[in-house]
Coordinates of C-alpha atoms in Angstrom, one line a residue:
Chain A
X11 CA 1.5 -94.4 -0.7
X12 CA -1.9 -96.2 -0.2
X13 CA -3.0 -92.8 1.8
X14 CA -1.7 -90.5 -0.7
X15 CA -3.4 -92.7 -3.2
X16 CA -7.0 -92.7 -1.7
X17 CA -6.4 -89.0 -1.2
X18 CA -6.4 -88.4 -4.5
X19 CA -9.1 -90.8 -5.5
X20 CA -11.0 -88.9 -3.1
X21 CA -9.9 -85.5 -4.2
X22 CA -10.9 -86.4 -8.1
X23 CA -14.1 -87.9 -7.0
X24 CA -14.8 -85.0 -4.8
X25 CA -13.9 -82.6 -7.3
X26 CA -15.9 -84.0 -9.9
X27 CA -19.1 -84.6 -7.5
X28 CA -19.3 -80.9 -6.8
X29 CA -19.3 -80.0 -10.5
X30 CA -22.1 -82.3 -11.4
X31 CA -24.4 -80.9 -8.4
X32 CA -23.6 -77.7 -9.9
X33 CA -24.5 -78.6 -13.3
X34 CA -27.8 -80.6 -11.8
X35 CA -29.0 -77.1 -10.0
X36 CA -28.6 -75.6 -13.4
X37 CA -29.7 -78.2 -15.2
X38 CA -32.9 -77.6 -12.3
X39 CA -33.3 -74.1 -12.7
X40 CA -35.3 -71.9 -14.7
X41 CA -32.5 -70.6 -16.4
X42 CA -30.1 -72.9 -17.0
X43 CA -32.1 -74.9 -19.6
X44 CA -33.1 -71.9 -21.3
X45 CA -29.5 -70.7 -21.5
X46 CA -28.2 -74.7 -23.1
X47 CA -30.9 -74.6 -25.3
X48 CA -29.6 -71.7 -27.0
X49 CA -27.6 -74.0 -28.8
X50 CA -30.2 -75.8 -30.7
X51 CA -30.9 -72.8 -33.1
X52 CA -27.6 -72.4 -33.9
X53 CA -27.7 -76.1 -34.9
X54 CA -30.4 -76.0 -37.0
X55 CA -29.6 -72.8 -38.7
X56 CA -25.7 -73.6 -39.2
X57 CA -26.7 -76.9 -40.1
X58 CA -28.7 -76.1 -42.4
X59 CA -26.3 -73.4 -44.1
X60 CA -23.3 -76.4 -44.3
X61 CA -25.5 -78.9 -45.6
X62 CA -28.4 -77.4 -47.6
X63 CA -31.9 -78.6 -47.5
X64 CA -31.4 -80.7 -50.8
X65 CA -29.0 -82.4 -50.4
X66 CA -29.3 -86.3 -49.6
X67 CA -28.8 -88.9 -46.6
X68 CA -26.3 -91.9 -48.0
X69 CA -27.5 -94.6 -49.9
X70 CA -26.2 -98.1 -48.8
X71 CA -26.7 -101.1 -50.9
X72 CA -28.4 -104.5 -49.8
X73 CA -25.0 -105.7 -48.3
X74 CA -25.0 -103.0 -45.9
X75 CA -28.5 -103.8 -44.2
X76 CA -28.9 -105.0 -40.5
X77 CA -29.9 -108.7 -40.4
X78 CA -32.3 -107.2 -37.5
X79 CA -33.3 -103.7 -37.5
X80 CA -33.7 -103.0 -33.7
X81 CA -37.1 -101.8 -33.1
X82 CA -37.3 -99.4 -30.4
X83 CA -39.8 -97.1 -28.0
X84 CA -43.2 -99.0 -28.5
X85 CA -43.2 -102.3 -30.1
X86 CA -46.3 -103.3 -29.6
X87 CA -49.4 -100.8 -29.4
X88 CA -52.2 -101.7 -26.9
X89 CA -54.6 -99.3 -27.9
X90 CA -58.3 -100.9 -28.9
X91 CA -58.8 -98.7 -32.0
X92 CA -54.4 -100.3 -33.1
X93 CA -55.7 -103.7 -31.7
X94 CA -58.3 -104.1 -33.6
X95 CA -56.6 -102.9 -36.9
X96 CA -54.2 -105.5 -36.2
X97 CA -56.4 -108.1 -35.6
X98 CA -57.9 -107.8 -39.5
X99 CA -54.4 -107.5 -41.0
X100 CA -54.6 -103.9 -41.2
X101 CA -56.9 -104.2 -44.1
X102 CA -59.3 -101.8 -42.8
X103 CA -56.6 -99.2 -42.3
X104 CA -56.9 -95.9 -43.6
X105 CA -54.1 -92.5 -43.0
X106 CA -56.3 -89.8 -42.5
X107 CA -54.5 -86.8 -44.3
X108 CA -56.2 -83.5 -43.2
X109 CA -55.2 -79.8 -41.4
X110 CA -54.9 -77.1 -43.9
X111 CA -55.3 -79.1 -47.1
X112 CA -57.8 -78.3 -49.9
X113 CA -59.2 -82.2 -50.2
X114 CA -59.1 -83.7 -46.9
X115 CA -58.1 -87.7 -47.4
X116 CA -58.5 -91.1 -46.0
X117 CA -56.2 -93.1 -47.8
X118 CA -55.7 -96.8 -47.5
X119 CA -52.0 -98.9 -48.1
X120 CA -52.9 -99.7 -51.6
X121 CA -54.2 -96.0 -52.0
X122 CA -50.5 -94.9 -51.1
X123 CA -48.7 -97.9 -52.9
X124 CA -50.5 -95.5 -56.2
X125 CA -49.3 -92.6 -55.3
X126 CA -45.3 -91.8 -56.3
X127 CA -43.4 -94.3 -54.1
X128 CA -39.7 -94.8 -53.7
X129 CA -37.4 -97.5 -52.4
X130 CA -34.5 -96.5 -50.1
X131 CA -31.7 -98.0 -48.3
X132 CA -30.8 -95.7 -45.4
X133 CA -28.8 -95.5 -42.2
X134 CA -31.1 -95.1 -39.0
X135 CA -29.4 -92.8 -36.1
X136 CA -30.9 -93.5 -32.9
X137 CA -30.4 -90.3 -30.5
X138 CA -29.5 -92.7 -27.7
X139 CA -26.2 -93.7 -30.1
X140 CA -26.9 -96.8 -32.4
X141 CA -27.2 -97.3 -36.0
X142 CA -29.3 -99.8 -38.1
X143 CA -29.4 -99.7 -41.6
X144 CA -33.0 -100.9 -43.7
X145 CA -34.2 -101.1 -47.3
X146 CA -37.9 -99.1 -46.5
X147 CA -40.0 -98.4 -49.3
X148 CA -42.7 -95.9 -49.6
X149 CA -44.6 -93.0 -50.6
X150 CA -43.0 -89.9 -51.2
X151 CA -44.7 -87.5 -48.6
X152 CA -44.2 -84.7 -50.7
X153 CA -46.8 -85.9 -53.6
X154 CA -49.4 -86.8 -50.7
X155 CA -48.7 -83.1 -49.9
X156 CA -49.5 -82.7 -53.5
X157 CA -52.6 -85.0 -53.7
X158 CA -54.1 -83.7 -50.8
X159 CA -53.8 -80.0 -52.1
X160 CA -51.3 -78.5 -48.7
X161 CA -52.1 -75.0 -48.1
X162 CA -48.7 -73.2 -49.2
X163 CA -49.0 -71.1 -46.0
X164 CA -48.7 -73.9 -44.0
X165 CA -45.1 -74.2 -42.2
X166 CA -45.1 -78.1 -40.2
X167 CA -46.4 -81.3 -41.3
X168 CA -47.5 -83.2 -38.0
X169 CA -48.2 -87.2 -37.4
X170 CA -50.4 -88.5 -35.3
X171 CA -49.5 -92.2 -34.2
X172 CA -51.5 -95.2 -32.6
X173 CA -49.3 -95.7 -29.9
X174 CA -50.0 -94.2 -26.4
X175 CA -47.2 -93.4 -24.4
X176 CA -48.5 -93.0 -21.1
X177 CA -52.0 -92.5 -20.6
X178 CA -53.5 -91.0 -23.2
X179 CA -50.7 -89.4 -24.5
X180 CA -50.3 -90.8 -27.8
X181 CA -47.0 -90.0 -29.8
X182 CA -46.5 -87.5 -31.8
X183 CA -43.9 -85.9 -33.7
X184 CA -43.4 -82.9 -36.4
X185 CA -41.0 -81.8 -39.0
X186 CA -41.0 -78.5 -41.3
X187 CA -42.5 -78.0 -44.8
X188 CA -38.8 -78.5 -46.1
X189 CA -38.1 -81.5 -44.0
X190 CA -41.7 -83.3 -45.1
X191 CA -40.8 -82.1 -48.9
X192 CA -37.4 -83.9 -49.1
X193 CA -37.1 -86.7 -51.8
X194 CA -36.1 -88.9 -49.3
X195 CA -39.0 -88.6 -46.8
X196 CA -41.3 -91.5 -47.3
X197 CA -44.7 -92.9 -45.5
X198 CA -43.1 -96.2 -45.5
X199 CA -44.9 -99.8 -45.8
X200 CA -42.5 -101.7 -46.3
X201 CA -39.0 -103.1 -44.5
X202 CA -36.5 -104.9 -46.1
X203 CA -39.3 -106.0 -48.8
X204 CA -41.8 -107.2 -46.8
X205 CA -44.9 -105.5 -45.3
X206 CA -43.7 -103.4 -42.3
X207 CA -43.7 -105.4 -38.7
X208 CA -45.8 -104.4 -36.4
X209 CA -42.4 -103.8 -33.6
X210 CA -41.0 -101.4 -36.7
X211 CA -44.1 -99.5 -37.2
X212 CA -47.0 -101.7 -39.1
X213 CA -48.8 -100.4 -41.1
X214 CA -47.4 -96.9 -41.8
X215 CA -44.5 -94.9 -40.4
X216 CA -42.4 -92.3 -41.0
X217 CA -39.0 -92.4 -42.9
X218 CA -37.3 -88.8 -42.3
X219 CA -33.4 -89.3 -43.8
X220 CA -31.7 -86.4 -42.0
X221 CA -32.9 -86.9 -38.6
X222 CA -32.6 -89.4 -35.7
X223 CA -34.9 -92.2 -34.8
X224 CA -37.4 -90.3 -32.5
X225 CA -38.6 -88.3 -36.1
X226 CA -39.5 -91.2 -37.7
X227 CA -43.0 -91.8 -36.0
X228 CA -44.2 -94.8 -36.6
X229 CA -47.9 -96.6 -36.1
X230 CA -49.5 -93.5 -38.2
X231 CA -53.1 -92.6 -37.9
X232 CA -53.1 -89.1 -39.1
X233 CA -51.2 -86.3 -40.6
X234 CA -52.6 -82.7 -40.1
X235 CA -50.9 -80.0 -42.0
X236 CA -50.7 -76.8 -39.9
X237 CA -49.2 -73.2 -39.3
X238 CA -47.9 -73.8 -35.7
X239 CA -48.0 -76.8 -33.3
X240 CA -48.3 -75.0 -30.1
X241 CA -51.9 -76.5 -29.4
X242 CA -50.9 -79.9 -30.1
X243 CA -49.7 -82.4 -27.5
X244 CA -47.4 -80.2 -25.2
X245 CA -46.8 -77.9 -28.1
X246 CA -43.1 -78.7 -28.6
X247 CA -43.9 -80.5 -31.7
X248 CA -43.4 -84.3 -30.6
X249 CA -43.8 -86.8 -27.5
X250 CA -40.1 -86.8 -26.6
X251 CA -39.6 -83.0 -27.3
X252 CA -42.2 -82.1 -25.0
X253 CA -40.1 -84.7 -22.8
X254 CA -36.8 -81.8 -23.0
X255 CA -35.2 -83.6 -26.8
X256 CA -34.8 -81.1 -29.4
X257 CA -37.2 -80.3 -32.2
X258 CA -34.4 -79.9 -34.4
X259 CA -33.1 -83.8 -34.4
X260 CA -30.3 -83.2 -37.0
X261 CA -27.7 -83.8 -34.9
Chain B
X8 CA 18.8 -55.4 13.6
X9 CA 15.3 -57.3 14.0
X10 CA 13.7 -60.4 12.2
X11 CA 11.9 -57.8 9.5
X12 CA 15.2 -56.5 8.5
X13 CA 17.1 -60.2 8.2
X14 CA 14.4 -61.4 6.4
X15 CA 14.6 -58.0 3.8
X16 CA 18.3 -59.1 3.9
X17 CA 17.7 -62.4 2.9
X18 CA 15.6 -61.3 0.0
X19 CA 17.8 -59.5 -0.9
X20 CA 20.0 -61.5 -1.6
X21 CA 17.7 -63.9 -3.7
X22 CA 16.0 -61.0 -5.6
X23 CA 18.8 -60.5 -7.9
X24 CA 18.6 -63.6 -9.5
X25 CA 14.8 -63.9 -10.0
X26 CA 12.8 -61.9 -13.0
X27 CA 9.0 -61.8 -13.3
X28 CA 8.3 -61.9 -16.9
X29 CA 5.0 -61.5 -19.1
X30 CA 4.6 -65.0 -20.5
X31 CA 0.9 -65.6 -21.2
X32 CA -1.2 -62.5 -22.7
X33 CA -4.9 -62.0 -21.5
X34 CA -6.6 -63.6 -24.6
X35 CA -4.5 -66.8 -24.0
X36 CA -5.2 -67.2 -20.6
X37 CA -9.0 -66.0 -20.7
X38 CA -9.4 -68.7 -23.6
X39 CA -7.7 -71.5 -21.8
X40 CA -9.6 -71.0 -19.1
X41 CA -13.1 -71.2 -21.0
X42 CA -11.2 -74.2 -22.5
X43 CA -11.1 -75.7 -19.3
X44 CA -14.0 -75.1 -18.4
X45 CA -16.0 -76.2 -21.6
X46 CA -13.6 -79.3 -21.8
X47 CA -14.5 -80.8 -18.3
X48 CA -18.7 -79.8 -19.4
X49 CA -18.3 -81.6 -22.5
X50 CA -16.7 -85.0 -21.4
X51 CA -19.1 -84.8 -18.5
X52 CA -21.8 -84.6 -20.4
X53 CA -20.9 -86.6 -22.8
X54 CA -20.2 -89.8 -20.9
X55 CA -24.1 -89.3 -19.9
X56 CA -24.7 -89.3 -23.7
X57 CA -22.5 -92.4 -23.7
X58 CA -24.4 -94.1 -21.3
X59 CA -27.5 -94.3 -23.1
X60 CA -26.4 -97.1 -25.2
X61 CA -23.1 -97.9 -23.8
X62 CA -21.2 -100.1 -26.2
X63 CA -19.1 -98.9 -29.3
X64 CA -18.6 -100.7 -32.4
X65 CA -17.2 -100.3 -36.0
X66 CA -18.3 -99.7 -39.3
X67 CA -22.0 -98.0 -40.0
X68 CA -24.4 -100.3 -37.5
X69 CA -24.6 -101.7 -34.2
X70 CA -25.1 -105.2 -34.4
X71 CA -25.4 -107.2 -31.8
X72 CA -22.5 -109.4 -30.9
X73 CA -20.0 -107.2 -32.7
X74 CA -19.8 -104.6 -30.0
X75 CA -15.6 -103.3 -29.5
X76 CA -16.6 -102.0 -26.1
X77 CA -19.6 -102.5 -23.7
X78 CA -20.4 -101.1 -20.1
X79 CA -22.9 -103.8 -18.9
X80 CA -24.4 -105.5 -15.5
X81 CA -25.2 -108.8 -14.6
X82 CA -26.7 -110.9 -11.7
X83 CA -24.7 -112.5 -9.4
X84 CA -25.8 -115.7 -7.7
X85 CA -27.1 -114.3 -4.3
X86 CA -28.9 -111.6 -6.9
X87 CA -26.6 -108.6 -6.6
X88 CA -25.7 -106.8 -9.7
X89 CA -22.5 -107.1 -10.9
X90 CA -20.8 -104.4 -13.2
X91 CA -18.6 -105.6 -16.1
X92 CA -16.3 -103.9 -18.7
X93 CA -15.9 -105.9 -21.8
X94 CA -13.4 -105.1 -24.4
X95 CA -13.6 -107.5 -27.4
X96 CA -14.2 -111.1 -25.7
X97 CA -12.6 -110.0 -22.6
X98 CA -14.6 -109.4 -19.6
X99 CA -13.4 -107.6 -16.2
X100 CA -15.4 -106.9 -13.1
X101 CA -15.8 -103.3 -12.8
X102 CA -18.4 -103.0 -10.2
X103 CA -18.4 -99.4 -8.2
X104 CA -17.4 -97.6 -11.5
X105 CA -18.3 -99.0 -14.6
X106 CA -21.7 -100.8 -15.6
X107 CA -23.0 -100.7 -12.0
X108 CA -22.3 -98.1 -9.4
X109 CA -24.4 -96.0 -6.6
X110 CA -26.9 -93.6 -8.0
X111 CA -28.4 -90.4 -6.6
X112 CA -29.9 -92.6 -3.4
X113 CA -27.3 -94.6 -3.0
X114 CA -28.7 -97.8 -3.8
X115 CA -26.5 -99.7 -6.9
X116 CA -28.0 -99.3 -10.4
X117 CA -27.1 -100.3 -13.8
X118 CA -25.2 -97.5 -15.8
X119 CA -22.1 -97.4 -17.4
X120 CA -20.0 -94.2 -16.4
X121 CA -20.8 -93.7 -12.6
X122 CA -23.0 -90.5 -11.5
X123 CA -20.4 -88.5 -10.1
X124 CA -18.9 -88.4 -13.7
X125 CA -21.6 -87.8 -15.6
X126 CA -24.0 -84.4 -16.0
X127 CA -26.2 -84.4 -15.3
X128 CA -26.1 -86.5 -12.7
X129 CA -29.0 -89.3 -12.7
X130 CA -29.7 -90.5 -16.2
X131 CA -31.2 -87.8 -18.3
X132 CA -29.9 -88.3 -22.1
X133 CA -32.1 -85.1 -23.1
X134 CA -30.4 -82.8 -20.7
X135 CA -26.9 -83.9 -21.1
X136 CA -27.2 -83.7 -24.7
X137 CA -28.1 -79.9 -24.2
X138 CA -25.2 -79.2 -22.3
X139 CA -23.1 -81.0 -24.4
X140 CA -23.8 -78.9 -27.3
X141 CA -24.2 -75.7 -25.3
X142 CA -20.3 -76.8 -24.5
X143 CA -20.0 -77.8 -27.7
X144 CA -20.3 -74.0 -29.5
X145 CA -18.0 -72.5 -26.4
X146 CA -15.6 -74.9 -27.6
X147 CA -15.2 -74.8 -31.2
X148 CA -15.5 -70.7 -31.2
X149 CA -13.1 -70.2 -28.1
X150 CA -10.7 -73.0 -30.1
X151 CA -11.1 -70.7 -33.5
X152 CA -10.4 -67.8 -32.2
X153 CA -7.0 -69.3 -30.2
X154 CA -5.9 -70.5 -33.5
X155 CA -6.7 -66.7 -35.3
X156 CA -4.9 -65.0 -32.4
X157 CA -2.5 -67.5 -32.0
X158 CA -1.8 -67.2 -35.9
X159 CA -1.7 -62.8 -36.0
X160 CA 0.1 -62.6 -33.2
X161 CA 2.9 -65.4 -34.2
X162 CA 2.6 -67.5 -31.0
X163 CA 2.0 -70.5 -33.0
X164 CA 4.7 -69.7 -35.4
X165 CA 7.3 -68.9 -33.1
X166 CA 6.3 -71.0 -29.5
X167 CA 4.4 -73.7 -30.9
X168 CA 6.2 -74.9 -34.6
X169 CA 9.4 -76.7 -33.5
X170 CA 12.9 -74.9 -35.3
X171 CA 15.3 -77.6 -36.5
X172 CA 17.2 -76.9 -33.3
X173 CA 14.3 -78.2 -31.3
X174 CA 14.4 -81.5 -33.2
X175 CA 17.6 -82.1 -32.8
X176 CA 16.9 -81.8 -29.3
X177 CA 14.5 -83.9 -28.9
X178 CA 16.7 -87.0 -27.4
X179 CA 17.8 -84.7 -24.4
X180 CA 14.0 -83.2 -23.8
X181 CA 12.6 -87.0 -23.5
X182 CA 15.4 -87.9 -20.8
X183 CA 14.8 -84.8 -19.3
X184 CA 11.0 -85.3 -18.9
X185 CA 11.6 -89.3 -17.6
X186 CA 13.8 -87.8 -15.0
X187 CA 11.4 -85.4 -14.2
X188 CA 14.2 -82.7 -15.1
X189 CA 12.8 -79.1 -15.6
X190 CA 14.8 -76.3 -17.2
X191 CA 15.2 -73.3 -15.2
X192 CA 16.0 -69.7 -16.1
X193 CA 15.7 -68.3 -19.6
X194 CA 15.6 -71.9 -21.0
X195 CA 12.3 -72.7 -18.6
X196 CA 10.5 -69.5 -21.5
X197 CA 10.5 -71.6 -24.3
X198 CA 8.6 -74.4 -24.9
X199 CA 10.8 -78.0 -25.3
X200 CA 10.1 -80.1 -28.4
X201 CA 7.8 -82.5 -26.6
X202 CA 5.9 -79.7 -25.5
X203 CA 5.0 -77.6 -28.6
X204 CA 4.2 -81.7 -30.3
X205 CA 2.0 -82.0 -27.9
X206 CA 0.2 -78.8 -27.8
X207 CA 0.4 -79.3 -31.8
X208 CA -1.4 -82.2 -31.5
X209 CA -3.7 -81.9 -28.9
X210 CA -5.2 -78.7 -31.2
X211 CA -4.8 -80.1 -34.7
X212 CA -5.5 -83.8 -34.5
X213 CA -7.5 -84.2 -30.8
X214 CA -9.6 -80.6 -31.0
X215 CA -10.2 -81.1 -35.3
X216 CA -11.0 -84.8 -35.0
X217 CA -13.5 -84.9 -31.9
X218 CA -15.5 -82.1 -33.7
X219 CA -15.2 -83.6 -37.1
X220 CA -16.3 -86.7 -35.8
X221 CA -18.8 -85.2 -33.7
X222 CA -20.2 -84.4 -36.8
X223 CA -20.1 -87.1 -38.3
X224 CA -22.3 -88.8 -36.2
X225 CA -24.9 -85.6 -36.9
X226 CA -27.3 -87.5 -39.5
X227 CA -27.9 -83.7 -41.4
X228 CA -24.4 -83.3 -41.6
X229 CA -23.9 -86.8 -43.3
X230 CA -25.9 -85.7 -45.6
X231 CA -22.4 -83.5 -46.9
X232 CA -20.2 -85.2 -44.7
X233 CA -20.9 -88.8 -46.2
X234 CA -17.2 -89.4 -47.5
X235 CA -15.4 -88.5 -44.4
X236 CA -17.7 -91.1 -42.5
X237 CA -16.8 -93.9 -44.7
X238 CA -13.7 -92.8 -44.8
X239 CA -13.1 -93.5 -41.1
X240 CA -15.1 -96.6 -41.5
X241 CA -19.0 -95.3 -40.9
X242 CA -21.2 -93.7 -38.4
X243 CA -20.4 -96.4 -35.1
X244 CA -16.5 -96.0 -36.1
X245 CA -16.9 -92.0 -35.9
X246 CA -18.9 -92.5 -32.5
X247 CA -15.6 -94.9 -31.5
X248 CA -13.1 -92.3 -32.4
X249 CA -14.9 -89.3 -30.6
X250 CA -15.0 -91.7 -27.6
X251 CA -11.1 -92.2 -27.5
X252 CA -10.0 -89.0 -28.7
X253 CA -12.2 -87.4 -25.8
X254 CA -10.2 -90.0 -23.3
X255 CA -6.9 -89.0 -25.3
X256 CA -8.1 -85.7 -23.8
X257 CA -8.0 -86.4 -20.1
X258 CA -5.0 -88.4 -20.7
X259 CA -3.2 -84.7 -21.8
X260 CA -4.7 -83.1 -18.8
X261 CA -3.5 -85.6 -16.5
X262 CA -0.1 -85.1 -18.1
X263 CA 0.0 -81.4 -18.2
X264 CA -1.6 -81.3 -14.5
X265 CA 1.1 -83.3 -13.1
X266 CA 3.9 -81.6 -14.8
X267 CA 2.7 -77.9 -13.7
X268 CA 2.2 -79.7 -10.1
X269 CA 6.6 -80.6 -10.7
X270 CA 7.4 -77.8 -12.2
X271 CA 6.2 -74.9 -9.9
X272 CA 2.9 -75.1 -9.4
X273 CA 2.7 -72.0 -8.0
X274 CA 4.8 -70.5 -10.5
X275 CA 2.9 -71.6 -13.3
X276 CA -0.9 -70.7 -12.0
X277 CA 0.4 -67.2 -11.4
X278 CA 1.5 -67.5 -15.2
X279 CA -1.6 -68.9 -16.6
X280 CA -4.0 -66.4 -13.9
X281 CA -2.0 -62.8 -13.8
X282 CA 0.5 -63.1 -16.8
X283 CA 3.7 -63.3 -15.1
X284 CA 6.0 -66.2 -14.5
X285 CA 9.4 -66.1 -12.2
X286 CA 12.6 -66.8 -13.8
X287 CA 15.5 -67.3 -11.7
X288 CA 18.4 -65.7 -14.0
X289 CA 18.6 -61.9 -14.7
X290 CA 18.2 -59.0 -13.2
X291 CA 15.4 -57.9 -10.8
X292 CA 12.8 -55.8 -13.0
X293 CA 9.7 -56.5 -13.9
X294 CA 9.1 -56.7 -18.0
X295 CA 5.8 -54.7 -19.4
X296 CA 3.7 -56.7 -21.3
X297 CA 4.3 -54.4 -24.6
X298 CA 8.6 -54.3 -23.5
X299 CA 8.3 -57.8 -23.9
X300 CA 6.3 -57.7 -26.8
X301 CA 9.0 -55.2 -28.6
X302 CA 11.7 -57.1 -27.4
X303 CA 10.0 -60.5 -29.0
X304 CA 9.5 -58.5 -31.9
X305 CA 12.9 -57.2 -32.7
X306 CA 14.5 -60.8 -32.0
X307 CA 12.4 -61.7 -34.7
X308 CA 12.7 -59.4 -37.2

C-alpha cells in the first residue's frame, strides 16, 4: 500500500514537474512570451467594450476604510533631491506639468488644492492579490489637463516619481488620455483626511480607480504629456511593465 | 490447427458479444482535450498568482489578522524554516509543500504552493499572470463553444439533463458508484444521474463562477460588475471563491480520473481519443458516426 502510495505521489509530482519545465522553457523563449501576451489586448479591448470608459469604480463609505492602508513598493525614498523635500515639509514642492502642453507648469500643493478637487473613497487592488480601501482626496487630473492647455493629439499622460528603483531607475508609470480624463482619477494629497504619508506617497500620487496598485504612482515629480512612450524608461510605459506586468493593469 | 488459428477461434467466440460504437464526436473530444490542457495551465499558474500574497480573506480588504487562509513560514529554534498552513486560528505544519518547500536549487525557501506546482516555476507573478490569462481566453472560448455545440446538436439536452427516470434512479446509481459497480452493455452509453449532475455542475456553477469571479476581482470590470461583488461579499470574498472553486476542480478530475482508471481505462481513452467505445452486448459491426447519428435521431423524434 505504502509503495503504491509513494508511486503515485511520485507519479503526480513527476508529472507535474515536467509540465512546469515545459512551461519555464516557454516562458524562456522568444516566443512563448510573445504568444501569452497576446492576451493582454484582448483584455483591454474587451474590457473596455463590457465596461465602457465612463463608467465608475465603487464608492465605499467611511465604515468601509482600512484602519491601515498597507503601503507597498517604496516606502521611503532615499533620493537627495526627495530627501531634502522631505526635510522642509514638502513646502518647497512643486509638480512640474510639461510634454505637449501649451503653458508648461510648476504647480505647488496649495496650487492644486485651487484647482477642481474631489474626495473619494475607493477600493485599492494590488496585482499581487490584496485590497485596501482609503478616503484620498485630490485634484481631478483631467482640469490640470485643462489648465495646462494638453495638446489634443497627445495619446498618454506619463508620471515621473521621486523614487529610484534600482539605480537610477526611478519609477515610472503611464495611462491613456481616457484613463487620465476619468472623473475619478485624482493627483491625490491627501489619505483618510490628513496630508498624504510619506510610506503612501507624500506629497503627491496618483489615484487611477480602474487599475491595480502599480498605476497609482506615487512620490510625483513630473507629468509629461506625450504621443508615445517608447523613449521613456524601457519604453513599456512604467517601471514594472518594463519588468514583464502589463500596461493594461485592468484586470 | 496452430496457436494463430486457436487464438482467431477464441476471438471468435468473444467478438459476437462486443460492439464498437461512435460515442464521442470530434468537436467533443478536440475541446475536452484543449480543456485539459488549459485547465492544468490555468490552476498552475494560478497558484503562482496565489503565491504572491498567499492568504485569503472575506469581505472587500485584507486586513491583517482577519486572514481565512494563510500559506506562511517561520523559524524554528535551531533556525530552520518551518512551513505552516493556517486555516482560521488553526495552525498545521506543512513544511515540504506548503509555505516552505525546495526551490529551483534545492535549497528550502519561503512560498506557499511548492515549485513543482506552480508556472512558472521560481516565483515570477508577471509571467504567471500571462499565462494565466493566455489560459484564461482558451478556456472561456473552448467552454462557449462546447455549450453552442453541445446545445445544436442536443447532447446537453438529451445526455446531460437528467429524464425523470434518471431521478428516480438516483438511489441505485449512488450504491452503484460506492461499490464501485459499473454498468456494462447498452446501459454503460448513457450517462447515470450522478454523472450528467456532475457534468451539469462542473459547467454551470464551477466553469461560470471561477470566470465570474475572476472577474470580479478585475478592478475595470468592477467598475460594471460592482453588484455581483458585494453580492458575494466584496473583492477578497471573490478572490476566496475562485480559490475553492478552482480546487473543486481538481477535486472533479481526481474523481473522473479514477473512475475512467475502474471502468476501462483503456476503453474509455479510445473513446475520448478515436470516437469509439466497446460495448459488450450486440452484434459485431461497427456503427458509422452518421448511422449513429440517424439512429439517435429517429429515437428522438
Amino acid at each position: 500500500m505504502t509503495d503504491r502510495r509513494s508511486f503515485l505521489r511520485i507519479a503526480i509530482m513527476g508529472t507535474a514537474s515536467l509540465i512546469v519545465a515545459g512551461c519555464d522553457r516557454i516562458s524562456q523563449s522568444d516566443w512563448g512570451p510573445k504568444v501569452l501576451n497576446k492576451a493582454e489586448g484582448l483584455n483591454r479591448r474587451v474590457q473596455a467594450l463590457l465596461s465602457p470608459s465612463s463608467a465608475m469604480a465603487k464608492e465605499y463609505t467611511e465604515a468601509d476604510i482600512s484602519s491601515v492602508f498597507h503601503p507597498n513598493g517604496t516606502t521611503m525614498p532615499n533620493t537627495p533631491a526627495y530627501q531634502a523635500l522631505m526635510a522642509n515639509q514638502f513646502r518647497d514642492y512643486k509638480l512640474r506639468v510639461d510634454g505637449m502642453v501649451s503653458r508648461p507648469a510648476m504647480l505647488s500643493i496649495d496650487d492644486l488644492k485651487k484647482i477642481d478637487t474631489r474626495t473619494q473613497i475607493t477600493r485599492h487592488d494590488c496585482v499581487e492579490g490584496w485590497s485596501a480601501i482609503g478616503k484620498w482626496q485630490g485634484t481631478l487630473l483631467s482640469a490640470v489637463l485643462d489648465h495646462v492647455g494638453a495638446d489634443p493629439q497627445a495619446r498618454f499622460v506619463v508620471f515621473h516619481c521621486f523614487d529610484d528603483m534600482d539605480v537610477n531607475t526611478p519609477y515610472y508609470e503611464s495611462v491613456d488620455v481616457g484613463e487620465a480624463r476619468h472623473p475619478q482619477t485624482l493627483l491625490a494629497f491627501a489619505l483618510n483626511d490628513k496630508p498624504l504619508p510619506v510610506p503612501n506617497g507624500a506629497p503627491l500620487r496618483l489615484r487611477v480607480g480602474r487599475q491595480l496598485g502599480y498605476k497609482q504612482a506615487k512620490y510625483l515629480s513630473r507629468i509629461e504629456v506625450v504621443k508615445s512612450f517608447d523613449a521613456i524608461g524601457g519604453g513599456k510605459g512604467g517601471y514594472w511593465e518594463d519588468q514583464g506586468y502589463e500596461w493594461y493593469a485592468g484586470i | 490447427m496452430n496457436t494463430e488459428s486457436i487464438a482467431v477461434a477464441e476471438m471468435d467466440a468473444r467478438e459476437p458479444s462486443q460492439r464498437l460504437i461512435y460515442r464521442h464526436t470530434l468537436p467533443i473530444r478536440i475541446m475536452h482535450w484543449i480543456n485539459v490542457i488549459a485547465l492544468s495551465l490555468m490552476l498552475f499558474s494560478g497558484l503562482q498568482i496565489f503565491n504572491a500574497h498567499p492568504s485569503l480573506y472575506w469581505g472587500n480588504r485584507s486586513d491583517k489578522g482577519k486572514e481565512l487562509l494563510t500559506l506562511g513560514a517561520r523559524q524554528d529554534s535551531a533556525g530552520h524554516l518551518v512551513g505552516t498552513t493556517r486555516i482560521g486560528s488553526h495552525v498545521f505544519t506543512t513544511t515540504g509543500v506548503l509555505g516552505v518547500s525546495k526551490g529551483s536549487d534545492g535549497t528550502p525557501e519561503v512560498r506557499g504552493f511548492p515549485s513543482w506546482l506552480t508556472v512558472p516555476g521560481p516565483a515570477w507573478l508577471a509571467m504567471g499572470r500571462r499565462w494565466h490569462f493566455f489560459f484564461a481566453w482558451v478556456f472561456v472560448l473552448n467552454g462557449l463553444c462546447y455549450v453552442g455545440y453541445s446545445l445544436a446538436r442536443r447532447h446537453l439536452q438529451r445526455d446531460l439533463w437528467p429524464t425523470r427516470t434518471d431521478w428516480r434512479g438516483i438511489g441505485h446509481s449512488i450504491l452503484d458508484h460506492i461499490r464501485f459497480k459499473h454498468p456494462h452493455g447498452e446501459e454503460a452509453l448513457r450517462y447515470n444521474i450522478l454523472q450528467r449532475l456532475a457534468y451539469l455542475t462542473v459547467i454551470f456553477v464551477f466553469g461560470v463562477g471561477i470566470v465570474l469571479m475572476g472577474l470580479a476581482m478585475s478592478p475595470r470590470m468592477d467598475a460594471v460588475l460592482s453588484p455581483l461583488v458585494e453580492a458575494v461579499g466584496g473583492r477578497q470574498s471573490a478572490r476566496t471563491i475562485h480559490f475553492i472553486i478552482a480546487w473543486a476542480f481538481v477535486a472533479f478530475v481526481l474523481i473522473h480520473v479514477f473512475e475512467v482508471l475502474i471502468s476501462g481505462v483503456f476503453n474509455q481513452l479510445r473513446g475520448m481519443i478515436t470516437g469509439y467505445y466497446k460495448v459488450d452486448t450486440g452484434k459485431v459491426d461497427i456503427v458509422k458516426p452518421d448511422e449513429t447519428i440517424s439512429a439517435e435521431e429517429r429515437s428522438h423524434d
